[in-house]
Every structure is written in structure tokens, then in C-alpha cells.
Amino acid sequence: MIADVFRDALTGTSRRLLFTSAIPALVFSTVLLGITLEAATVAGAGAETAPGSGFGSGLGRAVATWSDRPASVRTVHAAGFVLAVTLLTALLAAHRVTLSRWAEGYWPGRPGRWLGARRASRHERARAELRGDVRAGSPDAYETLYLHYPLPGAPVLPTRLGNVLRGAEDYPRTRYGIDAVLVWPRLFPLLPAPFTGTFASSRARLDASLAAAALSVVFTVAAPVCTVAVGGSPWLAVVCLVIGALSALTGYRTALATAVVHGQQIRVAFDLYRGLLLDTARHGGRPPLPEAGPAERQQHQPPPAPAPDTLSSAAERELWEGLCGFWYRNIPIEARITAPRSGG
């Protein structure tokens, strides 16, 4: 597994793993190890500590002591640190979806459901207030409602990030009758490369922010505990707690801002490219036949699709509902699928 992680980190396809998991794991492990060594060395020195020596003196002595150790001991220590970082990287990568769902407010257990219901009620009241401001003619309220909440009729989630992503996922249903969770895996392979590159980049930034926030929460607990356990200064434990809490808050706010951009990209994908999926479904999942002469075209190709402006909103909604019903519940589609070849 260790070899696989580092081999992946060297390939072009794993830059996402490096950015979203490996770098946060390395920073977290390095800082936590440094804090622990600083606290342990200063506590071990005791009265021998020179007056006026500031933070970092204990870490400097620890590094000097480690440098004096035999090469075999240093190798074992370095290998252990690399192993810890690798395992933490693999853990973050494996639980990327779990971190996202926790940040969105899908909390398990009875306490999680109770807290989630209370938080969701709070967001429901906030959404209702925004709707009142929209009716009063406030453009800022409409923008906030559009970007940060699901449209009326859809349930809200306990967290701000969850509502941002829920609003983006609910957008195709309210506009076109599309079940985004069901349709997205079928639409994504058809998206053009420039768009998928931008989309993957925004998702990687979101995952990296969530990983940083999660590790900051762990640091908020682990660093003070390690500091006190090795006999370090209580003030150092308090500083670690404050820094960890501020880092977690910063990471979550960064994830929230990134989620707004990512949600907009989800909306744009359905607005511009949903016709590609309809066109592929019209050909039975096969790419269109190559251009041919009039006789061959008449023999092999289905009748030409209607012009984009001939497919009304109601007809498109009915078409999407039929496709989703067929894909999810195997409900037969009676009418032949015809759709524009463009995204409009």
C-alpha cells in the first residue's frame, strides 16, 4: 500500500491525491511532531533551560540530539515518520466522501439526527427570511438564496456547506426535471475536457479545504493532549488549542467559498451540456453514425432531431422524467427519444 501511494503521487493522475491528502497529512504530522518534541525537550531540560530562551529552543535541542544518534536509529525514525504520513494520506483519501458528508450535515446516530434537526430548523428560518427579503425586492437576498440554499420545496441541511451543495444538486430538478444524483454519472463522461479540468480543479480545492479543516480539528485535540502528556507548558497547550480552532474555522470558510464556485459549475454543466446526454440516449447509448450520403443517411440514421427551439420546457421535463424513471426503476419509455444535439 505504501508503494502504491507514492507511485500514484508521481503520476499525473494523482496530483489530486497529492494536493487533497498528502500535503495536508504532511503538514499536520510535521507540526504535531514539532510541538510534541518542543514540549517534551523543554520539560526534560527543566531548570537547565536558559532564561529568556523562547519557543523553538526545545525543538532545536531535540533535532541536535537526533542528529547525534547512530545512522540506523535515524533511519528507523525517518521511516516511521514517512509511514505515519503515508497511512494518514491513505486514510484521508479513503474517507474523502465521508468528510464531505459530515461537512454537509449527514450526521449518524440519534444525537446526530437531533442536532441536525435543530440546525436545519435554524437554516429553514433563515431561508424564509431571505424569501421575504426577495419579495421585498432585495437583489442581494436573491443572490444569497440562489447560491447558498435549496429552492423552496426542497429540504435544507444542517450546515451552510451542505445547503450550498444541496442547492446546486436541486437546481437541475427544479429547472428541467433532472435527478442530478442519477444523471450526473452518465453526463460527466460526455463533458468536454476543458470543463472537466476546471470542474476537477474546483472539487480538489474543496476536498483539500475539508481535509485541512478536519486535520485542524484533530490538531485542536491532539496537540494540547500531547503537550500535557509529555509535561509541557500549559500555555503551549492553550496556544495549540487556539491555533487549531482558528485553522479549522479558516479551512471550513475556505471550503464554503469553494463550494459556491463548485455549485455554480454543476449548474452550468446541466444548463449547457445536458443535450449531449439526450443526444447519446437518442442513439441508444452509441455515438452518432458518421456522415454519409443521402441514401445511406436515410437508411441508417433516425429521423432528424427537431430544432432546439421546438422542444418546449414541458416536453423536455417529461423526457427527463421518463429517462430517470427508466434508468432508476426500469419504467419503459413509450415514446422514441428525440432531443436536440446542442446543450440548449
Tab-separated table of C-alpha atoms in Angstrom:
chain	number	residue	atom	x	y	z
A	1	MET	CA	0.000	0.000	0.000
A	2	ILE	CA	2.860	2.397	0.831
A	3	ALA	CA	4.499	1.799	-2.524
A	4	ASP	CA	1.177	2.292	-4.283
A	5	VAL	CA	0.558	5.634	-2.588
A	6	PHE	CA	3.958	7.034	-3.513
A	7	ARG	CA	3.825	5.585	-7.020
A	8	ASP	CA	0.465	7.253	-7.518
A	9	ALA	CA	1.852	10.510	-6.160
A	10	LEU	CA	4.374	10.591	-9.003
A	11	THR	CA	1.832	10.168	-11.800
A	12	GLY	CA	-0.144	12.920	-13.460
A	13	THR	CA	-3.476	11.399	-12.461
A	14	SER	CA	-2.632	11.502	-8.755
A	15	ARG	CA	-1.865	15.181	-8.404
A	16	ARG	CA	-5.315	15.363	-6.871
A	17	LEU	CA	-4.234	12.849	-4.203
A	18	LEU	CA	-1.082	14.857	-3.547
A	19	PHE	CA	-2.994	18.121	-3.203
A	20	THR	CA	-6.016	16.889	-1.262
A	21	SER	CA	-4.448	14.300	1.043
A	22	ALA	CA	-0.652	14.031	1.030
A	23	ILE	CA	0.212	17.695	1.627
A	24	PRO	CA	-2.348	18.180	4.438
A	25	ALA	CA	-1.158	14.943	6.061
A	26	LEU	CA	2.496	16.019	5.847
A	27	VAL	CA	1.832	19.467	7.313
A	28	PHE	CA	-0.296	18.061	10.129
A	29	SER	CA	2.231	15.365	11.063
A	30	THR	CA	5.196	17.744	10.932
A	31	VAL	CA	3.573	20.419	13.100
A	32	LEU	CA	2.237	17.931	15.649
A	33	LEU	CA	5.626	16.215	15.898
A	34	GLY	CA	7.391	19.555	16.273
A	35	ILE	CA	5.048	20.729	19.044
A	36	THR	CA	5.430	17.439	20.913
A	37	LEU	CA	9.240	17.480	20.669
A	38	GLU	CA	9.350	21.109	21.782
A	39	ALA	CA	7.193	20.408	24.837
A	40	ALA	CA	8.994	17.166	25.751
A	41	THR	CA	12.510	18.585	25.426
A	42	VAL	CA	11.762	21.725	27.399
A	43	ALA	CA	10.047	19.685	30.114
A	44	GLY	CA	13.006	17.284	30.251
A	45	ALA	CA	15.510	20.125	30.483
A	46	GLY	CA	13.642	21.642	33.462
A	47	ALA	CA	15.796	24.028	35.392
A	48	GLU	CA	18.604	23.736	32.865
A	49	THR	CA	16.601	25.795	30.412
A	50	ALA	CA	18.358	29.089	29.862
A	51	PRO	CA	16.415	32.162	30.986
A	52	GLY	CA	14.865	34.036	28.099
A	53	SER	CA	15.006	31.117	25.695
A	54	GLY	CA	11.895	31.278	23.580
A	55	PHE	CA	9.773	28.847	21.643
A	56	GLY	CA	11.861	26.605	19.418
A	57	SER	CA	14.758	26.107	21.783
A	58	GLY	CA	13.470	22.713	22.840
A	59	LEU	CA	12.884	21.669	19.237
A	60	GLY	CA	16.396	22.778	18.335
A	61	ARG	CA	17.874	20.653	21.101
A	62	ALA	CA	15.725	17.714	20.020
A	63	VAL	CA	16.992	17.984	16.446
A	64	ALA	CA	20.576	18.250	17.653
A	65	THR	CA	20.120	15.175	19.848
A	66	TRP	CA	18.556	13.266	16.947
A	67	SER	CA	21.496	14.212	14.696
A	68	ASP	CA	23.912	12.699	17.196
A	69	ARG	CA	22.126	9.357	17.117
A	70	PRO	CA	23.525	6.483	15.006
A	71	ALA	CA	22.508	6.393	11.364
A	72	SER	CA	20.453	3.230	11.864
A	73	VAL	CA	18.370	4.899	14.584
A	74	ARG	CA	17.775	7.995	12.476
A	75	THR	CA	16.736	5.790	9.566
A	76	VAL	CA	14.182	3.990	11.729
A	77	HIS	CA	12.803	7.303	12.995
A	78	ALA	CA	12.563	8.748	9.480
A	79	ALA	CA	10.918	5.585	8.179
A	80	GLY	CA	8.382	5.711	10.996
A	81	PHE	CA	7.518	9.324	10.172
A	82	VAL	CA	7.148	8.517	6.471
A	83	LEU	CA	4.944	5.545	7.349
A	84	ALA	CA	2.721	7.701	9.552
A	85	VAL	CA	2.332	10.339	6.821
A	86	THR	CA	1.594	7.664	4.219
A	87	LEU	CA	-1.055	5.977	6.339
A	88	LEU	CA	-2.680	9.318	7.118
A	89	THR	CA	-2.662	10.175	3.407
A	90	ALA	CA	-4.349	6.887	2.572
A	91	LEU	CA	-6.884	7.434	5.352
A	92	LEU	CA	-7.803	10.899	4.081
A	93	ALA	CA	-8.117	9.643	0.509
A	94	ALA	CA	-10.281	6.691	1.517
A	95	HIS	CA	-12.645	8.829	3.608
A	96	ARG	CA	-12.925	11.824	1.296
A	97	VAL	CA	-16.640	11.212	0.746
A	98	THR	CA	-17.213	10.677	4.463
A	99	LEU	CA	-15.577	14.014	5.283
A	100	SER	CA	-17.733	15.729	2.699
A	101	ARG	CA	-20.940	14.185	4.054
A	102	TRP	CA	-20.036	15.155	7.619
A	103	ALA	CA	-19.370	18.716	6.490
A	104	GLU	CA	-22.720	18.746	4.678
A	105	GLY	CA	-24.551	17.707	7.839
A	106	TYR	CA	-25.253	13.992	7.359
A	107	TRP	CA	-24.551	13.054	10.971
A	108	PRO	CA	-25.234	9.479	12.156
A	109	GLY	CA	-26.866	8.296	15.352
A	110	ARG	CA	-29.644	9.730	17.459
A	111	PRO	CA	-27.542	12.660	18.770
A	112	GLY	CA	-26.538	13.500	15.208
A	113	ARG	CA	-30.124	13.443	13.988
A	114	TRP	CA	-31.249	15.580	16.949
A	115	LEU	CA	-28.536	18.170	16.389
A	116	GLY	CA	-29.117	18.059	12.638
A	117	ALA	CA	-32.822	18.739	13.059
A	118	ARG	CA	-32.150	21.762	15.272
A	119	ARG	CA	-29.592	23.175	12.865
A	120	ALA	CA	-31.854	22.525	9.878
A	121	SER	CA	-34.693	24.404	11.593
A	122	ARG	CA	-32.387	27.364	12.030
A	123	HIS	CA	-31.466	27.330	8.340
A	124	GLU	CA	-35.128	26.956	7.397
A	125	ARG	CA	-35.923	30.165	9.283
A	126	ALA	CA	-33.003	31.916	7.592
A	127	ARG	CA	-34.256	30.792	4.184
A	128	ALA	CA	-37.753	32.038	4.983
A	129	GLU	CA	-36.348	35.438	5.952
A	130	LEU	CA	-34.415	35.600	2.687
A	131	ARG	CA	-37.572	34.782	0.740
A	132	GLY	CA	-39.308	37.685	2.479
A	133	ASP	CA	-36.438	39.992	1.521
A	134	VAL	CA	-36.648	38.758	-2.071
A	135	ARG	CA	-40.352	39.559	-2.218
A	136	ALA	CA	-39.442	42.997	-0.897
A	137	GLY	CA	-37.188	43.446	-3.927
A	138	SER	CA	-33.712	42.898	-2.452
A	139	PRO	CA	-31.278	41.678	-5.162
A	140	ASP	CA	-28.634	40.729	-2.567
A	141	ALA	CA	-31.129	38.498	-0.786
A	142	TYR	CA	-31.968	36.725	-4.053
A	143	GLU	CA	-28.286	36.107	-4.794
A	144	THR	CA	-27.743	34.687	-1.304
A	145	LEU	CA	-30.837	32.499	-1.602
A	146	TYR	CA	-29.807	31.297	-5.071
A	147	LEU	CA	-26.200	30.448	-4.162
A	148	HIS	CA	-26.495	29.301	-0.546
A	149	TYR	CA	-29.833	27.493	-0.185
A	150	PRO	CA	-32.027	24.971	-1.993
A	151	LEU	CA	-35.076	26.443	-3.645
A	152	PRO	CA	-38.355	26.427	-1.678
A	153	GLY	CA	-39.857	22.956	-1.508
A	154	ALA	CA	-36.529	21.179	-1.066
A	155	PRO	CA	-35.402	20.337	2.484
A	156	VAL	CA	-32.477	22.211	3.970
A	157	LEU	CA	-29.428	20.613	5.589
A	158	PRO	CA	-27.869	21.386	8.995
A	159	THR	CA	-24.764	23.171	7.642
A	160	ARG	CA	-24.109	26.090	5.324
A	161	LEU	CA	-21.846	23.991	3.100
A	162	GLY	CA	-24.486	21.279	2.849
A	163	ASN	CA	-27.102	23.797	1.752
A	164	VAL	CA	-24.779	25.260	-0.887
A	165	LEU	CA	-24.224	21.839	-2.455
A	166	ARG	CA	-27.862	20.795	-1.980
A	167	GLY	CA	-28.954	23.930	-3.843
A	168	ALA	CA	-26.669	23.053	-6.752
A	169	GLU	CA	-27.890	19.439	-6.828
A	170	ASP	CA	-31.522	20.544	-6.661
A	171	TYR	CA	-31.137	23.070	-9.489
A	172	PRO	CA	-31.478	20.538	-12.391
A	173	ARG	CA	-34.635	19.084	-10.848
A	174	THR	CA	-36.397	22.410	-10.495
A	175	ARG	CA	-35.329	23.653	-13.940
A	176	TYR	CA	-35.515	20.528	-16.086
A	177	GLY	CA	-36.936	17.671	-14.007
A	178	ILE	CA	-33.498	16.004	-13.825
A	179	ASP	CA	-32.452	13.836	-10.897
A	180	ALA	CA	-28.889	15.171	-10.606
A	181	VAL	CA	-27.574	12.293	-8.470
A	182	LEU	CA	-28.848	9.756	-11.004
A	183	VAL	CA	-27.940	11.620	-14.179
A	184	TRP	CA	-24.550	13.096	-13.244
A	185	PRO	CA	-22.506	9.843	-13.624
A	186	ARG	CA	-23.982	9.491	-17.130
A	187	LEU	CA	-23.424	13.119	-18.082
A	188	PHE	CA	-19.910	13.595	-16.750
A	189	PRO	CA	-18.119	11.317	-19.298
A	190	LEU	CA	-19.661	13.384	-22.118
A	191	LEU	CA	-18.454	16.762	-20.846
A	192	PRO	CA	-15.674	18.458	-22.828
A	193	ALA	CA	-12.138	18.241	-21.470
A	194	PRO	CA	-11.713	21.964	-20.665
A	195	PHE	CA	-14.823	21.907	-18.492
A	196	THR	CA	-13.945	18.663	-16.717
A	197	GLY	CA	-10.484	20.021	-15.945
A	198	THR	CA	-11.940	23.136	-14.338
A	199	PHE	CA	-14.546	21.085	-12.510
A	200	ALA	CA	-11.968	18.628	-11.145
A	201	SER	CA	-9.780	21.514	-10.016
A	202	SER	CA	-12.579	23.134	-8.012
A	203	ARG	CA	-13.519	19.794	-6.476
A	204	ALA	CA	-9.888	19.211	-5.495
A	205	ARG	CA	-9.763	22.606	-3.780
A	206	LEU	CA	-12.942	21.750	-1.917
A	207	ASP	CA	-11.585	18.366	-0.801
A	208	ALA	CA	-8.275	19.930	0.258
A	209	SER	CA	-10.070	22.561	2.328
A	210	LEU	CA	-12.197	19.932	4.038
A	211	ALA	CA	-9.131	17.785	4.751
A	212	ALA	CA	-7.334	20.791	6.241
A	213	ALA	CA	-10.361	21.622	8.384
A	214	ALA	CA	-10.690	18.021	9.610
A	215	LEU	CA	-6.987	17.761	10.481
A	216	SER	CA	-7.182	21.112	12.262
A	217	VAL	CA	-9.981	19.742	14.428
A	218	VAL	CA	-7.828	16.715	15.260
A	219	PHE	CA	-4.886	19.026	15.993
A	220	THR	CA	-7.054	21.097	18.343
A	221	VAL	CA	-7.494	17.993	20.491
A	222	ALA	CA	-4.265	16.068	19.879
A	223	ALA	CA	-1.719	18.872	20.299
A	224	PRO	CA	-2.860	20.001	23.786
A	225	VAL	CA	-3.163	16.375	24.918
A	226	CYS	CA	0.340	15.524	23.674
A	227	THR	CA	1.754	18.700	25.217
A	228	VAL	CA	0.293	17.957	28.643
A	229	ALA	CA	1.160	14.250	28.413
A	230	VAL	CA	4.885	14.956	27.946
A	231	GLY	CA	4.887	17.545	30.735
A	232	GLY	CA	4.923	20.625	28.549
A	233	SER	CA	3.800	24.123	29.442
A	234	PRO	CA	0.036	24.610	29.877
A	235	TRP	CA	0.374	27.870	27.956
A	236	LEU	CA	1.696	25.956	24.951
A	237	ALA	CA	-1.331	23.670	25.155
A	238	VAL	CA	-3.652	26.688	25.169
A	239	VAL	CA	-1.853	28.221	22.182
A	240	CYS	CA	-2.174	24.943	20.262
A	241	LEU	CA	-5.888	24.795	21.058
A	242	VAL	CA	-6.486	28.347	19.822
A	243	ILE	CA	-4.403	27.884	16.677
A	244	GLY	CA	-6.146	24.599	15.874
A	245	ALA	CA	-9.600	26.092	16.318
A	246	LEU	CA	-8.774	29.107	14.129
A	247	SER	CA	-7.284	26.845	11.462
A	248	ALA	CA	-10.385	24.642	11.452
A	249	LEU	CA	-12.624	27.682	11.080
A	250	THR	CA	-10.472	29.052	8.260
A	251	GLY	CA	-10.484	25.706	6.478
A	252	TYR	CA	-14.265	25.451	6.686
A	253	ARG	CA	-14.786	29.006	5.438
A	254	THR	CA	-12.437	28.292	2.536
A	255	ALA	CA	-14.377	25.129	1.754
A	256	LEU	CA	-17.623	27.095	1.863
A	257	ALA	CA	-16.358	29.688	-0.632
A	258	THR	CA	-15.049	26.927	-2.891
A	259	ALA	CA	-18.360	25.066	-2.661
A	260	VAL	CA	-20.188	28.130	-4.015
A	261	VAL	CA	-17.965	28.113	-7.116
A	262	HIS	CA	-18.258	24.338	-7.436
A	263	GLY	CA	-22.037	24.538	-7.182
A	264	GLN	CA	-22.137	27.070	-9.985
A	265	GLN	CA	-20.153	24.691	-12.169
A	266	ILE	CA	-22.696	21.940	-11.505
A	267	ARG	CA	-25.477	24.272	-12.640
A	268	VAL	CA	-23.544	25.276	-15.749
A	269	ALA	CA	-22.891	21.629	-16.655
A	270	PHE	CA	-26.611	20.882	-16.789
A	271	ASP	CA	-27.512	24.166	-18.466
A	272	LEU	CA	-25.028	23.795	-21.326
A	273	TYR	CA	-24.377	20.085	-21.804
A	274	ARG	CA	-27.490	18.132	-20.836
A	275	GLY	CA	-28.354	17.945	-24.549
A	276	LEU	CA	-25.243	15.805	-25.101
A	277	LEU	CA	-26.708	13.105	-22.879
A	278	LEU	CA	-30.094	13.330	-24.563
A	279	ASP	CA	-28.415	13.002	-27.929
A	280	THR	CA	-26.457	9.943	-26.783
A	281	ALA	CA	-29.613	8.383	-25.316
A	282	ARG	CA	-31.399	9.052	-28.597
A	283	HIS	CA	-28.819	6.832	-30.316
A	284	GLY	CA	-29.226	4.048	-27.779
A	285	GLY	CA	-26.012	4.855	-25.948
A	286	ARG	CA	-23.987	4.642	-29.155
A	287	PRO	CA	-22.237	7.580	-30.808
A	288	PRO	CA	-23.989	9.014	-33.860
A	289	LEU	CA	-23.242	7.364	-37.192
A	290	PRO	CA	-20.663	9.165	-39.341
A	291	GLU	CA	-21.831	11.473	-42.044
A	292	ALA	CA	-22.869	9.641	-45.214
A	293	GLY	CA	-24.642	10.240	-48.457
A	294	PRO	CA	-28.381	10.994	-48.622
A	295	ALA	CA	-29.345	7.368	-49.327
A	296	GLU	CA	-27.211	5.951	-46.539
A	297	ARG	CA	-28.311	8.648	-44.122
A	298	GLN	CA	-31.938	7.850	-44.849
A	299	GLN	CA	-31.295	4.117	-44.391
A	300	HIS	CA	-29.160	4.107	-41.245
A	301	GLN	CA	-29.933	7.198	-39.264
A	302	PRO	CA	-33.134	8.011	-37.373
A	303	PRO	CA	-35.230	10.956	-38.440
A	304	PRO	CA	-33.545	14.303	-37.803
A	305	ALA	CA	-33.980	15.742	-34.344
A	306	PRO	CA	-36.192	18.773	-34.013
A	307	ALA	CA	-34.598	22.165	-33.864
A	308	PRO	CA	-33.564	23.225	-30.373
A	309	ASP	CA	-36.398	25.740	-30.091
A	310	THR	CA	-39.073	23.136	-30.895
A	311	LEU	CA	-38.542	21.194	-27.646
A	312	SER	CA	-40.609	23.038	-25.092
A	313	SER	CA	-39.724	23.175	-21.410
A	314	ALA	CA	-42.670	20.928	-20.568
A	315	ALA	CA	-41.661	18.385	-23.213
A	316	GLU	CA	-38.061	18.337	-22.031
A	317	ARG	CA	-39.132	17.900	-18.425
A	318	GLU	CA	-41.365	14.983	-19.419
A	319	LEU	CA	-38.481	13.485	-21.385
A	320	TRP	CA	-36.071	13.692	-18.475
A	321	GLU	CA	-38.579	12.277	-16.025
A	322	GLY	CA	-39.117	9.362	-18.387
A	323	LEU	CA	-35.390	8.710	-18.717
A	324	CYS	CA	-34.811	8.901	-14.976
A	325	GLY	CA	-37.690	6.548	-14.352
A	326	PHE	CA	-36.265	4.098	-16.888
A	327	TRP	CA	-32.706	4.243	-15.512
A	328	TYR	CA	-33.692	4.008	-11.863
A	329	ARG	CA	-36.845	1.865	-11.829
A	330	ASN	CA	-36.871	0.260	-15.301
A	331	ILE	CA	-40.116	2.008	-16.225
A	332	PRO	CA	-40.377	1.651	-20.042
A	333	ILE	CA	-40.303	4.777	-22.150
A	334	GLU	CA	-43.142	4.550	-24.635
A	335	ALA	CA	-42.132	7.364	-26.959
A	336	ARG	CA	-38.967	7.431	-29.001
A	337	ILE	CA	-36.330	9.745	-27.524
A	338	THR	CA	-35.706	12.739	-29.678
A	339	ALA	CA	-33.605	15.623	-28.488
A	340	PRO	CA	-31.511	18.499	-29.758
A	341	ARG	CA	-27.845	17.896	-30.315
A	342	SER	CA	-26.919	21.119	-28.563
A	343	GLY	CA	-26.872	21.835	-24.819
A	344	GLY	CA	-29.673	24.395	-25.012
